[in-house]
Short mmCIF file of C-alpha atoms in Angstrom, two decimals:
data_model
loop_
_atom_site.label_atom_id
_atom_site.label_comp_id
_atom_site.label_asym_id
_atom_site.label_seq_id
_atom_site.Cartn_x
_atom_site.Cartn_y
_atom_site.Cartn_z
CA MET A 1 -0.17 0.16 0.14
CA ASN A 2 2.73 2.83 -1.07
CA GLY A 3 0.92 4.45 -3.45
CA LEU A 4 -2.59 6.32 -3.19
CA SER A 5 -5.20 5.49 -5.62
CA ALA A 6 -5.61 7.78 -8.25
CA THR A 7 -9.50 7.93 -9.09
CA GLU A 8 -11.07 10.53 -11.54
CA ARG A 9 -11.63 12.80 -8.32
CA THR A 10 -8.10 12.80 -6.96
CA ARG A 11 -6.65 12.44 -10.21
CA HIS A 12 -5.02 16.33 -10.69
CA ARG A 13 -5.82 17.66 -13.73
CA ARG A 14 -4.35 21.22 -12.85
CA LEU A 15 -0.96 21.29 -11.20
CA ARG A 16 -0.34 17.89 -11.97
CA GLU A 17 3.13 18.46 -11.12
CA ASN A 18 2.22 19.47 -7.63
CA GLY A 19 0.48 16.12 -7.06
CA ARG A 20 2.24 13.90 -5.02
CA THR A 21 0.73 10.33 -4.57
CA ASP A 22 3.19 8.45 -1.85
CA ARG A 23 1.63 7.70 1.39
CA ALA A 24 4.40 9.25 3.54
CA ALA A 25 3.45 12.62 1.87
CA LEU A 26 -0.04 11.81 2.93
CA TYR A 27 0.77 10.86 6.59
CA GLU A 28 3.07 14.46 6.70
CA VAL A 29 0.35 16.30 6.02
CA LEU A 30 -2.20 15.00 8.22
CA ARG A 31 0.54 15.02 10.93
CA ALA A 32 1.36 18.80 10.84
CA GLY A 33 -2.27 19.97 11.61
CA PHE A 34 -5.06 18.88 13.50
CA VAL A 35 -8.20 20.70 12.18
CA CYS A 36 -10.07 19.64 9.00
CA HIS A 37 -12.47 20.58 6.49
CA LEU A 38 -14.95 18.08 6.54
CA GLY A 39 -17.22 18.28 3.11
CA VAL A 40 -20.84 16.81 2.95
CA VAL A 41 -23.61 16.63 0.77
CA SER A 42 -27.16 17.70 2.41
CA GLY A 43 -30.30 18.10 0.38
CA GLY A 44 -28.28 18.61 -2.43
CA VAL A 45 -26.16 21.57 -0.88
CA PRO A 46 -22.39 21.35 0.06
CA MET A 47 -21.67 21.60 3.25
CA VAL A 48 -17.90 22.28 4.60
CA VAL A 49 -17.65 22.21 8.45
CA PRO A 50 -14.21 22.97 10.43
CA THR A 51 -13.46 19.80 12.58
CA VAL A 52 -10.84 17.88 14.62
CA TYR A 53 -9.37 14.79 13.27
CA GLY A 54 -6.63 11.93 14.12
CA PHE A 55 -5.72 9.30 11.84
CA ASP A 56 -3.41 5.65 11.85
CA ALA A 57 -2.01 4.19 8.91
CA ASP A 58 -5.27 3.10 7.49
CA HIS A 59 -7.82 5.66 8.21
CA LEU A 60 -8.69 9.19 9.44
CA TYR A 61 -10.77 9.84 12.13
CA VAL A 62 -13.30 12.49 13.22
CA HIS A 63 -15.82 13.31 15.54
CA GLY A 64 -18.48 15.49 16.83
CA SER A 65 -22.23 15.86 16.43
CA VAL A 66 -21.84 18.63 13.56
CA ALA A 67 -20.55 15.95 11.46
CA SER A 68 -22.88 13.32 12.69
CA ARG A 69 -25.90 15.94 12.02
CA SER A 70 -24.49 16.34 8.34
CA LEU A 71 -24.25 13.03 7.78
CA THR A 72 -27.78 11.58 8.90
CA THR A 73 -30.12 14.47 7.38
CA GLU A 74 -30.55 12.58 4.39
CA GLU A 75 -32.06 9.65 6.13
CA PRO A 76 -35.10 9.46 8.37
CA ALA A 77 -33.77 9.00 11.83
CA GLY A 78 -33.90 5.66 13.49
CA SER A 79 -33.79 3.81 9.97
CA PRO A 80 -31.44 1.13 11.18
CA SER A 81 -30.09 0.21 6.99
CA ALA A 82 -29.28 3.50 6.48
CA PRO A 83 -25.74 4.35 5.66
CA ALA A 84 -23.89 7.19 7.52
CA GLY A 85 -23.84 9.33 4.95
CA GLY A 86 -27.55 9.21 3.43
CA SER A 87 -28.03 8.67 -0.42
CA ALA A 88 -24.34 8.91 -1.43
CA GLY A 89 -22.48 8.81 1.65
CA THR A 90 -19.08 9.86 0.42
CA VAL A 91 -17.52 12.83 2.05
CA CYS A 92 -14.56 14.71 1.35
CA VAL A 93 -12.01 15.69 4.06
CA THR A 94 -9.33 18.63 3.43
CA VAL A 95 -6.26 19.29 5.60
CA THR A 96 -4.71 22.21 4.56
CA HIS A 97 -1.29 24.16 5.88
CA VAL A 98 -0.97 27.54 4.17
CA ASP A 99 3.12 28.22 4.16
CA GLY A 100 3.14 31.49 2.58
CA LEU A 101 2.36 34.23 0.14
CA VAL A 102 4.32 34.10 -3.25
CA LEU A 103 4.77 37.31 -4.53
CA ALA A 104 5.91 37.22 -8.29
CA ARG A 105 6.40 40.50 -10.81
CA SER A 106 3.34 40.24 -12.08
CA VAL A 107 -0.39 40.21 -10.63
CA PHE A 108 -0.89 37.22 -12.60
CA GLU A 109 1.41 34.85 -11.25
CA HIS A 110 1.12 35.60 -7.71
CA GLY A 111 0.09 32.34 -5.53
CA VAL A 112 0.10 30.42 -2.56
CA ASN A 113 2.82 27.86 -1.34
CA TYR A 114 0.98 25.32 0.65
CA ARG A 115 0.38 21.65 1.47
CA SER A 116 -2.62 20.16 1.01
CA ALA A 117 -4.57 16.58 1.53
CA MET A 118 -7.82 15.68 0.29
CA VAL A 119 -9.37 12.28 1.09
CA TYR A 120 -12.98 10.43 -0.27
CA GLY A 121 -14.73 7.77 1.52
CA VAL A 122 -17.81 7.04 2.99
CA PRO A 123 -17.42 7.06 6.90
CA ARG A 124 -18.31 4.25 9.25
CA ARG A 125 -19.66 5.15 12.38
CA LEU A 126 -17.48 3.53 15.14
CA GLU A 127 -19.05 1.76 18.35
CA GLY A 128 -17.28 -0.06 21.35
CA GLU A 129 -13.57 -0.90 21.59
CA GLU A 130 -12.74 0.62 17.98
CA LYS A 131 -14.63 3.62 19.02
CA THR A 132 -12.75 4.27 21.91
CA ALA A 133 -9.28 3.40 20.42
CA ALA A 134 -10.03 6.27 17.47
CA LEU A 135 -11.23 8.66 19.95
CA ARG A 136 -7.56 8.19 21.81
CA ILE A 137 -5.85 8.37 18.47
CA LEU A 138 -7.80 11.56 17.87
CA THR A 139 -7.22 13.29 21.41
CA GLU A 140 -3.59 12.07 21.27
CA HIS A 141 -3.07 13.96 17.62
CA ALA A 142 -4.27 16.92 18.68
CA ALA A 143 -3.27 17.40 22.13
CA PRO A 144 -0.14 14.49 23.03
CA GLY A 145 -0.50 13.59 26.36
CA GLN A 146 -3.78 14.21 27.01
CA TRP A 147 -5.83 10.81 27.03
CA ASP A 148 -3.62 9.49 29.78
CA TYR A 149 -3.63 12.58 31.79
CA ALA A 150 -7.16 13.71 31.84
CA ARG A 151 -10.22 12.00 33.20
CA PRO A 152 -11.08 8.94 30.68
CA PRO A 153 -14.64 9.54 29.01
CA SER A 154 -17.34 7.61 30.97
CA ARG A 155 -19.94 5.39 29.34
CA LYS A 156 -22.11 8.00 29.50
CA GLU A 157 -19.64 10.35 27.73
CA LEU A 158 -18.79 7.68 25.27
CA ALA A 159 -22.35 6.94 24.12
CA ALA A 160 -22.91 11.02 23.39
CA THR A 161 -20.05 11.00 21.20
CA THR A 162 -20.12 10.25 17.62
CA VAL A 163 -16.64 8.69 15.95
CA LEU A 164 -16.40 8.27 11.89
CA ALA A 165 -13.92 6.48 10.24
CA ILE A 166 -12.73 7.36 6.98
CA SER A 167 -10.52 5.30 4.89
CA LEU A 168 -7.48 6.98 2.99
CA ALA A 169 -7.48 4.49 0.40
CA GLU A 170 -8.71 7.43 -2.11
CA ALA A 171 -6.44 10.15 -0.87
CA SER A 172 -4.37 12.75 -2.83
CA VAL A 173 -1.70 15.45 -1.73
CA LYS A 174 -0.50 18.78 -3.14
CA VAL A 175 2.00 20.68 -2.29
CA SER A 176 3.25 23.81 -3.74
CA SER A 177 6.95 25.37 -2.66
CA GLY A 178 9.24 27.73 -4.03
CA PRO A 179 9.40 31.50 -5.35
CA PRO A 180 7.25 32.55 -7.88
CA GLY A 181 7.92 31.21 -11.50
CA ASP A 182 8.15 34.45 -13.34
CA GLY A 183 12.40 35.38 -12.16
CA ASP A 184 13.14 34.15 -15.68
CA GLY A 185 10.55 35.43 -17.95
CA PRO A 186 10.23 38.72 -19.77
CA ASP A 187 8.93 40.15 -16.28
CA ALA A 188 12.07 39.55 -14.44
CA GLU A 189 13.56 42.87 -16.40
CA LEU A 190 10.82 45.12 -14.48
CA GLY A 191 13.26 45.30 -11.74
CA LEU A 192 10.42 44.69 -8.64
CA TRP A 193 11.35 42.60 -5.82
CA ALA A 194 9.75 38.80 -5.39
CA GLY A 195 9.94 36.20 -3.42
CA VAL A 196 7.80 34.45 -0.71
CA LEU A 197 6.27 35.85 2.49
CA PRO A 198 6.15 32.84 4.75
CA LEU A 199 3.74 32.10 7.00
CA ALA A 200 4.45 30.02 10.75
CA THR A 201 1.64 28.77 12.97
CA THR A 202 3.34 28.50 16.86
CA TRP A 203 2.03 27.17 19.75
CA LEU A 204 1.97 30.22 22.69
CA PRO A 205 2.77 29.96 26.25
CA PRO A 206 -0.34 28.02 27.79
CA VAL A 207 -2.67 29.95 29.80
CA ALA A 208 -4.39 28.71 32.68
CA ASP A 209 -7.75 28.87 33.46
CA PRO A 210 -8.74 31.26 35.87
CA LEU A 211 -10.79 28.68 37.98
CA LEU A 212 -7.37 26.49 38.31
CA PRO A 213 -6.48 26.83 42.19
CA GLU A 214 -2.95 28.03 42.50
CA GLY A 215 -0.01 25.60 42.57
CA VAL A 216 -1.25 23.60 40.14
CA THR A 217 1.84 23.00 37.47
CA VAL A 218 1.40 22.81 33.70
CA PRO A 219 2.47 19.45 33.07
CA ASP A 220 5.54 19.20 30.45
CA HIS A 221 3.41 17.63 27.37
CA ILE A 222 1.41 21.07 27.44
CA GLY A 223 4.14 23.47 28.37
CA GLY A 224 6.50 21.75 26.45
CA ARG A 225 4.97 22.41 23.37
CA ALA A 226 4.86 26.65 23.64
CA GLY A 227 7.15 28.02 21.13
CA THR A 228 7.47 25.00 18.94
CA ARG A 229 5.91 24.94 15.12
CA LEU A 230 2.23 23.53 14.46
CA SER A 231 2.95 23.51 10.84
CA MET B 1 -28.54 45.06 6.59
CA ASN B 2 -27.20 44.44 9.87
CA GLY B 3 -28.51 41.01 10.44
CA LEU B 4 -27.17 38.16 8.45
CA SER B 5 -30.24 35.86 7.54
CA ALA B 6 -30.50 32.71 9.25
CA THR B 7 -31.84 30.29 6.96
CA GLU B 8 -32.15 26.22 7.66
CA ARG B 9 -28.78 25.84 6.78
CA THR B 10 -26.88 28.48 8.73
CA ARG B 11 -28.96 28.57 11.75
CA HIS B 12 -26.95 26.84 14.35
CA ARG B 13 -28.76 23.99 16.20
CA ARG B 14 -25.76 22.92 18.10
CA LEU B 15 -23.75 25.19 19.94
CA ARG B 16 -26.07 28.09 19.45
CA GLU B 17 -24.56 30.34 22.20
CA ASN B 18 -21.63 30.36 20.04
CA GLY B 19 -23.66 31.63 16.99
CA ARG B 20 -23.18 35.21 16.30
CA THR B 21 -25.52 36.97 13.73
CA ASP B 22 -24.10 40.27 13.29
CA ARG B 23 -22.44 41.29 9.94
CA ALA B 24 -19.26 42.89 12.02
CA ALA B 25 -18.30 39.51 13.36
CA LEU B 26 -18.49 38.28 9.75
CA TYR B 27 -16.03 40.97 8.24
CA GLU B 28 -13.92 40.34 11.04
CA VAL B 29 -13.38 36.50 10.36
CA LEU B 30 -12.93 36.85 6.60
CA ARG B 31 -10.66 39.83 7.44
CA ALA B 32 -8.21 37.63 9.38
CA GLY B 33 -7.62 35.09 6.67
CA PHE B 34 -7.04 34.65 2.66
CA VAL B 35 -7.75 31.09 2.30
CA CYS B 36 -10.77 29.61 2.54
CA HIS B 37 -12.13 26.19 1.82
CA LEU B 38 -14.83 26.21 -1.11
CA GLY B 39 -17.09 23.42 -0.72
CA VAL B 40 -19.31 22.47 -4.18
CA VAL B 41 -21.08 18.99 -5.22
CA SER B 42 -19.83 17.20 -8.40
CA GLY B 43 -21.71 14.07 -9.72
CA GLY B 44 -23.43 13.59 -5.98
CA VAL B 45 -19.96 14.13 -4.00
CA PRO B 46 -18.87 16.69 -2.19
CA MET B 47 -15.53 18.24 -3.04
CA VAL B 48 -13.42 20.84 -0.72
CA VAL B 49 -11.04 23.00 -2.15
CA PRO B 50 -8.83 25.31 -0.25
CA THR B 51 -8.56 28.27 -2.56
CA VAL B 52 -7.52 32.51 -2.09
CA TYR B 53 -10.68 34.84 -1.37
CA GLY B 54 -11.33 38.36 -1.00
CA PHE B 55 -14.44 40.12 0.17
CA ASP B 56 -16.37 43.49 -0.02
CA ALA B 57 -19.66 44.38 1.53
CA ASP B 58 -21.72 41.98 0.22
CA HIS B 59 -19.75 40.02 -1.67
CA LEU B 60 -16.87 37.28 -1.20
CA TYR B 61 -14.47 36.54 -4.20
CA VAL B 62 -12.86 33.55 -5.34
CA HIS B 63 -10.76 32.83 -8.70
CA GLY B 64 -8.81 29.93 -9.76
CA SER B 65 -9.43 27.17 -12.18
CA VAL B 66 -9.86 24.59 -9.57
CA ALA B 67 -13.13 26.23 -8.65
CA SER B 68 -14.18 26.60 -11.95
CA ARG B 69 -13.61 23.13 -13.01
CA SER B 70 -15.20 22.03 -9.84
CA LEU B 71 -18.24 24.22 -10.85
CA THR B 72 -18.98 23.18 -14.30
CA THR B 73 -18.14 19.67 -14.13
CA GLU B 74 -22.31 18.88 -14.44
CA GLU B 75 -22.81 20.87 -17.18
CA PRO B 76 -21.69 20.14 -20.52
CA ALA B 77 -18.41 22.71 -21.87
CA GLY B 78 -19.82 25.82 -23.85
CA SER B 79 -23.23 25.34 -22.94
CA PRO B 80 -23.94 29.65 -22.90
CA SER B 81 -27.48 29.02 -20.54
CA ALA B 82 -25.86 27.01 -17.91
CA PRO B 83 -25.37 28.05 -14.57
CA ALA B 84 -22.18 28.34 -12.77
CA GLY B 85 -23.12 26.03 -10.55
CA GLY B 86 -24.71 23.10 -12.52
CA SER B 87 -28.02 21.82 -11.38
CA ALA B 88 -28.12 22.93 -7.83
CA GLY B 89 -25.39 25.23 -7.84
CA THR B 90 -24.95 26.33 -4.45
CA VAL B 91 -21.46 26.23 -3.08
CA CYS B 92 -20.36 26.88 0.46
CA VAL B 93 -17.59 28.44 1.73
CA THR B 94 -15.77 28.33 5.24
CA VAL B 95 -13.13 30.22 6.38
CA THR B 96 -11.83 29.04 9.56
CA HIS B 97 -9.23 30.51 12.33
CA VAL B 98 -7.62 28.02 14.53
CA ASP B 99 -6.95 29.99 18.12
CA GLY B 100 -5.89 27.14 20.52
CA LEU B 101 -6.50 23.76 22.18
CA VAL B 102 -8.93 23.98 25.26
CA LEU B 103 -7.50 21.35 27.59
CA ALA B 104 -10.11 20.50 29.98
CA ARG B 105 -10.51 17.98 32.81
CA SER B 106 -11.89 15.22 31.33
CA VAL B 107 -10.96 13.98 27.62
CA PHE B 108 -14.72 14.59 27.05
CA GLU B 109 -14.75 18.64 27.83
CA HIS B 110 -11.70 19.11 25.35
CA GLY B 111 -11.87 21.58 22.69
CA VAL B 112 -11.14 23.96 20.14
CA ASN B 113 -11.40 27.97 20.23
CA TYR B 114 -11.70 29.27 16.93
CA ARG B 115 -13.59 31.49 14.56
CA SER B 116 -15.30 30.09 11.39
CA ALA B 117 -17.63 32.00 9.10
CA MET B 118 -19.71 29.84 6.35
CA VAL B 119 -21.11 31.54 3.36
CA TYR B 120 -23.85 29.51 1.05
CA GLY B 121 -24.99 31.17 -2.35
CA VAL B 122 -24.78 30.39 -6.30
CA PRO B 123 -21.67 32.06 -7.45
CA ARG B 124 -21.86 34.37 -10.47
CA ARG B 125 -19.16 34.41 -13.06
CA LEU B 126 -17.46 37.94 -13.38
CA GLU B 127 -16.25 39.49 -16.51
CA GLY B 128 -15.25 42.70 -18.01
CA GLU B 129 -14.38 45.69 -15.16
CA GLU B 130 -16.56 43.81 -12.34
CA LYS B 131 -13.85 40.57 -12.82
CA THR B 132 -10.71 43.01 -12.96
CA ALA B 133 -12.41 45.36 -9.78
CA ALA B 134 -12.67 41.76 -8.13
CA LEU B 135 -9.52 40.51 -8.81
CA ARG B 136 -7.90 43.73 -7.39
CA ILE B 137 -9.63 43.15 -4.03
CA LEU B 138 -8.75 39.68 -4.17
CA THR B 139 -5.11 40.54 -4.68
CA GLU B 140 -5.07 43.26 -1.95
CA HIS B 141 -6.71 41.35 0.15
CA ALA B 142 -4.27 38.53 0.10
CA ALA B 143 -1.46 40.93 -0.33
CA PRO B 144 -1.99 44.20 0.10
CA GLY B 145 0.15 47.00 -1.87
CA GLN B 146 0.60 44.31 -4.69
CA TRP B 147 -1.87 45.74 -7.17
CA ASP B 148 -0.19 48.83 -7.60
CA TYR B 149 3.39 47.30 -7.06
CA ALA B 150 3.60 43.92 -9.43
CA ARG B 151 2.36 44.21 -13.29
CA PRO B 152 -1.19 44.51 -13.46
CA PRO B 153 -2.74 41.80 -15.69
CA SER B 154 -3.04 41.48 -19.40
CA ARG B 155 -6.05 40.81 -21.42
CA LYS B 156 -4.73 37.78 -22.27
CA GLU B 157 -4.21 36.88 -18.26
CA LEU B 158 -7.84 38.22 -17.47
CA ALA B 159 -9.43 35.96 -20.00
CA ALA B 160 -7.21 33.10 -18.56
CA THR B 161 -8.61 33.66 -15.19
CA THR B 162 -11.74 32.88 -13.78
CA VAL B 163 -13.34 35.38 -10.89
CA LEU B 164 -16.78 34.31 -9.10
CA ALA B 165 -18.26 36.30 -6.88
CA ILE B 166 -20.68 34.94 -3.88
CA SER B 167 -23.02 36.68 -1.96
CA LEU B 168 -22.73 37.34 1.52
CA ALA B 169 -26.76 37.29 2.06
CA GLU B 170 -26.57 34.09 3.70
CA ALA B 171 -23.58 33.56 6.29
CA SER B 172 -22.90 32.53 9.55
CA VAL B 173 -20.14 33.12 12.09
CA LYS B 174 -19.23 30.86 14.99
CA VAL B 175 -16.81 31.63 17.92
CA SER B 176 -15.88 29.53 20.70
CA SER B 177 -13.27 30.90 22.88
CA GLY B 178 -11.78 31.09 26.73
CA PRO B 179 -11.11 28.59 29.12
CA PRO B 180 -12.80 25.24 29.23
CA GLY B 181 -16.18 24.43 30.84
CA ASP B 182 -15.46 22.41 33.60
CA GLY B 183 -13.80 24.24 36.09
CA ASP B 184 -16.75 24.39 38.53
CA GLY B 185 -17.56 20.99 37.91
CA PRO B 186 -16.77 17.53 40.37
CA ASP B 187 -13.72 17.16 37.68
CA ALA B 188 -12.66 20.08 39.22
CA GLU B 189 -11.91 18.21 42.14
CA LEU B 190 -8.85 15.75 40.35
CA GLY B 191 -6.14 18.64 40.72
CA LEU B 192 -5.23 18.80 37.14
CA TRP B 193 -4.09 21.65 34.95
CA ALA B 194 -6.34 23.05 32.54
CA GLY B 195 -6.56 26.00 30.58
CA VAL B 196 -5.52 27.13 27.05
CA LEU B 197 -3.19 26.28 24.43
CA PRO B 198 -2.88 29.20 22.27
CA LEU B 199 -2.02 29.12 18.37
CA ALA B 200 -1.05 31.86 16.80
CA THR B 201 -0.16 32.55 12.50
CA THR B 202 2.67 34.99 11.74
CA TRP B 203 4.33 36.41 9.11
CA LEU B 204 7.88 35.54 8.90
CA PRO B 205 10.76 37.99 7.35
CA PRO B 206 10.31 37.91 3.06
CA VAL B 207 12.33 35.23 1.58
CA ALA B 208 13.86 36.95 -2.00
CA ASP B 209 13.85 34.83 -4.94
CA PRO B 210 17.04 33.52 -5.40
CA LEU B 211 16.89 34.82 -9.59
CA LEU B 212 16.70 38.16 -7.91
CA PRO B 213 19.38 40.26 -8.85
CA GLU B 214 21.12 41.90 -5.86
CA GLY B 215 20.22 45.41 -5.17
CA VAL B 216 16.24 45.18 -5.70
CA THR B 217 14.95 46.16 -1.74
CA VAL B 218 12.15 44.80 -0.29
CA PRO B 219 9.13 47.06 -0.65
CA ASP B 220 7.84 48.24 2.61
CA HIS B 221 4.11 46.97 1.99
CA ILE B 222 5.58 43.19 2.00
CA GLY B 223 8.70 43.39 4.53
CA GLY B 224 6.32 45.48 7.05
CA ARG B 225 4.39 42.45 7.48
CA ALA B 226 7.27 40.29 9.00
CA GLY B 227 6.57 39.47 12.63
CA THR B 228 3.13 40.69 12.63
CA ARG B 229 0.14 38.12 13.35
CA LEU B 230 -2.10 37.09 10.26
CA SER B 231 -5.05 35.31 12.70
#
């Protein structure tokens, strides 16, 4: 399973040179963030909601009732045979990191440096041990160390949580990086500055809950992230 | 036009307390970023693509052929009467800023602080002066000062660019901020640290194109952004 399948949906018609089809590149993009944009179709209309995700070798996991509401609006409630995603059922999950602005000599050549992953799949609702395992992956991806540090979910809390698994089998990655492309064209004669204005997303020092009693110290797994780059 | 219309799609069924329906809040979220996630339906399947945007009082503008391809796949090419978005035509544009991780005493209460805007509309393809004006808005939103500094688009370049306008009439904003909510509940007795780990997205110093001749200085409208926060 080294290559990602290039289906009609994920084969890049434009910017083909930017398409990366190896699995390592996919994991790299997924590792560098924890909020995705989940696209679903509800009543024929697309709906794009930001939501937390986690992943393992073969699946992406999302949770929360926003997603579950979106994924069930097309089927009557309580219909036991209804697939999670309604009639079609396929969702699109996109994870994007914006790395900088590409400032060219011409307006037309301006662009964005970014890394982006798109995953298409029919989500499967997890239950039991699978659900708990996925919740742990999701929590540890966003907040490493918190699954063991914080109080684990109770049975009631687990029941109130929806966790969906989406296969990583149909995925694609696009990466755009480097300077603008007009440095050796006629516009280079204009004598204008050109280059990249990079962006960095960084963790700031933790801010304690005002209700926290004095003397409770920040654990290393939280405090140690301050100053590090997210993406 | 102070209030945003609360349609069935944008009325929040969950997290109602987080919903903000005033236009100023919408502009604030749109101002704080320049990449949105555009959701379209193509062959019944959702497709979520990151793309640059700009906006004015009444419209959001997106451009690029990714969007235009997505928006035209459901109609035969060259069909003059085909609406931009195929049969349904409505798209969803979501702009999200992730402000931090909310680290609670229990795994269940963990969350994300964020600001997010969702806009639903049927895009209209712009031409002529409208198109140029929208491209200027879009460019100046992402890279203020570049429209006048860089070479403006030629007729040929303009013809090769698609710009779509989406009305801001049907939009909603959700903001989640502040500490975790379990500081006055039974879990407060656990003696665990709780609070927020904030995230900041910052512009780094500009990186010159390696092909740039020596002696071309970085203009202030670019260099002055280094060290400032994007969102």
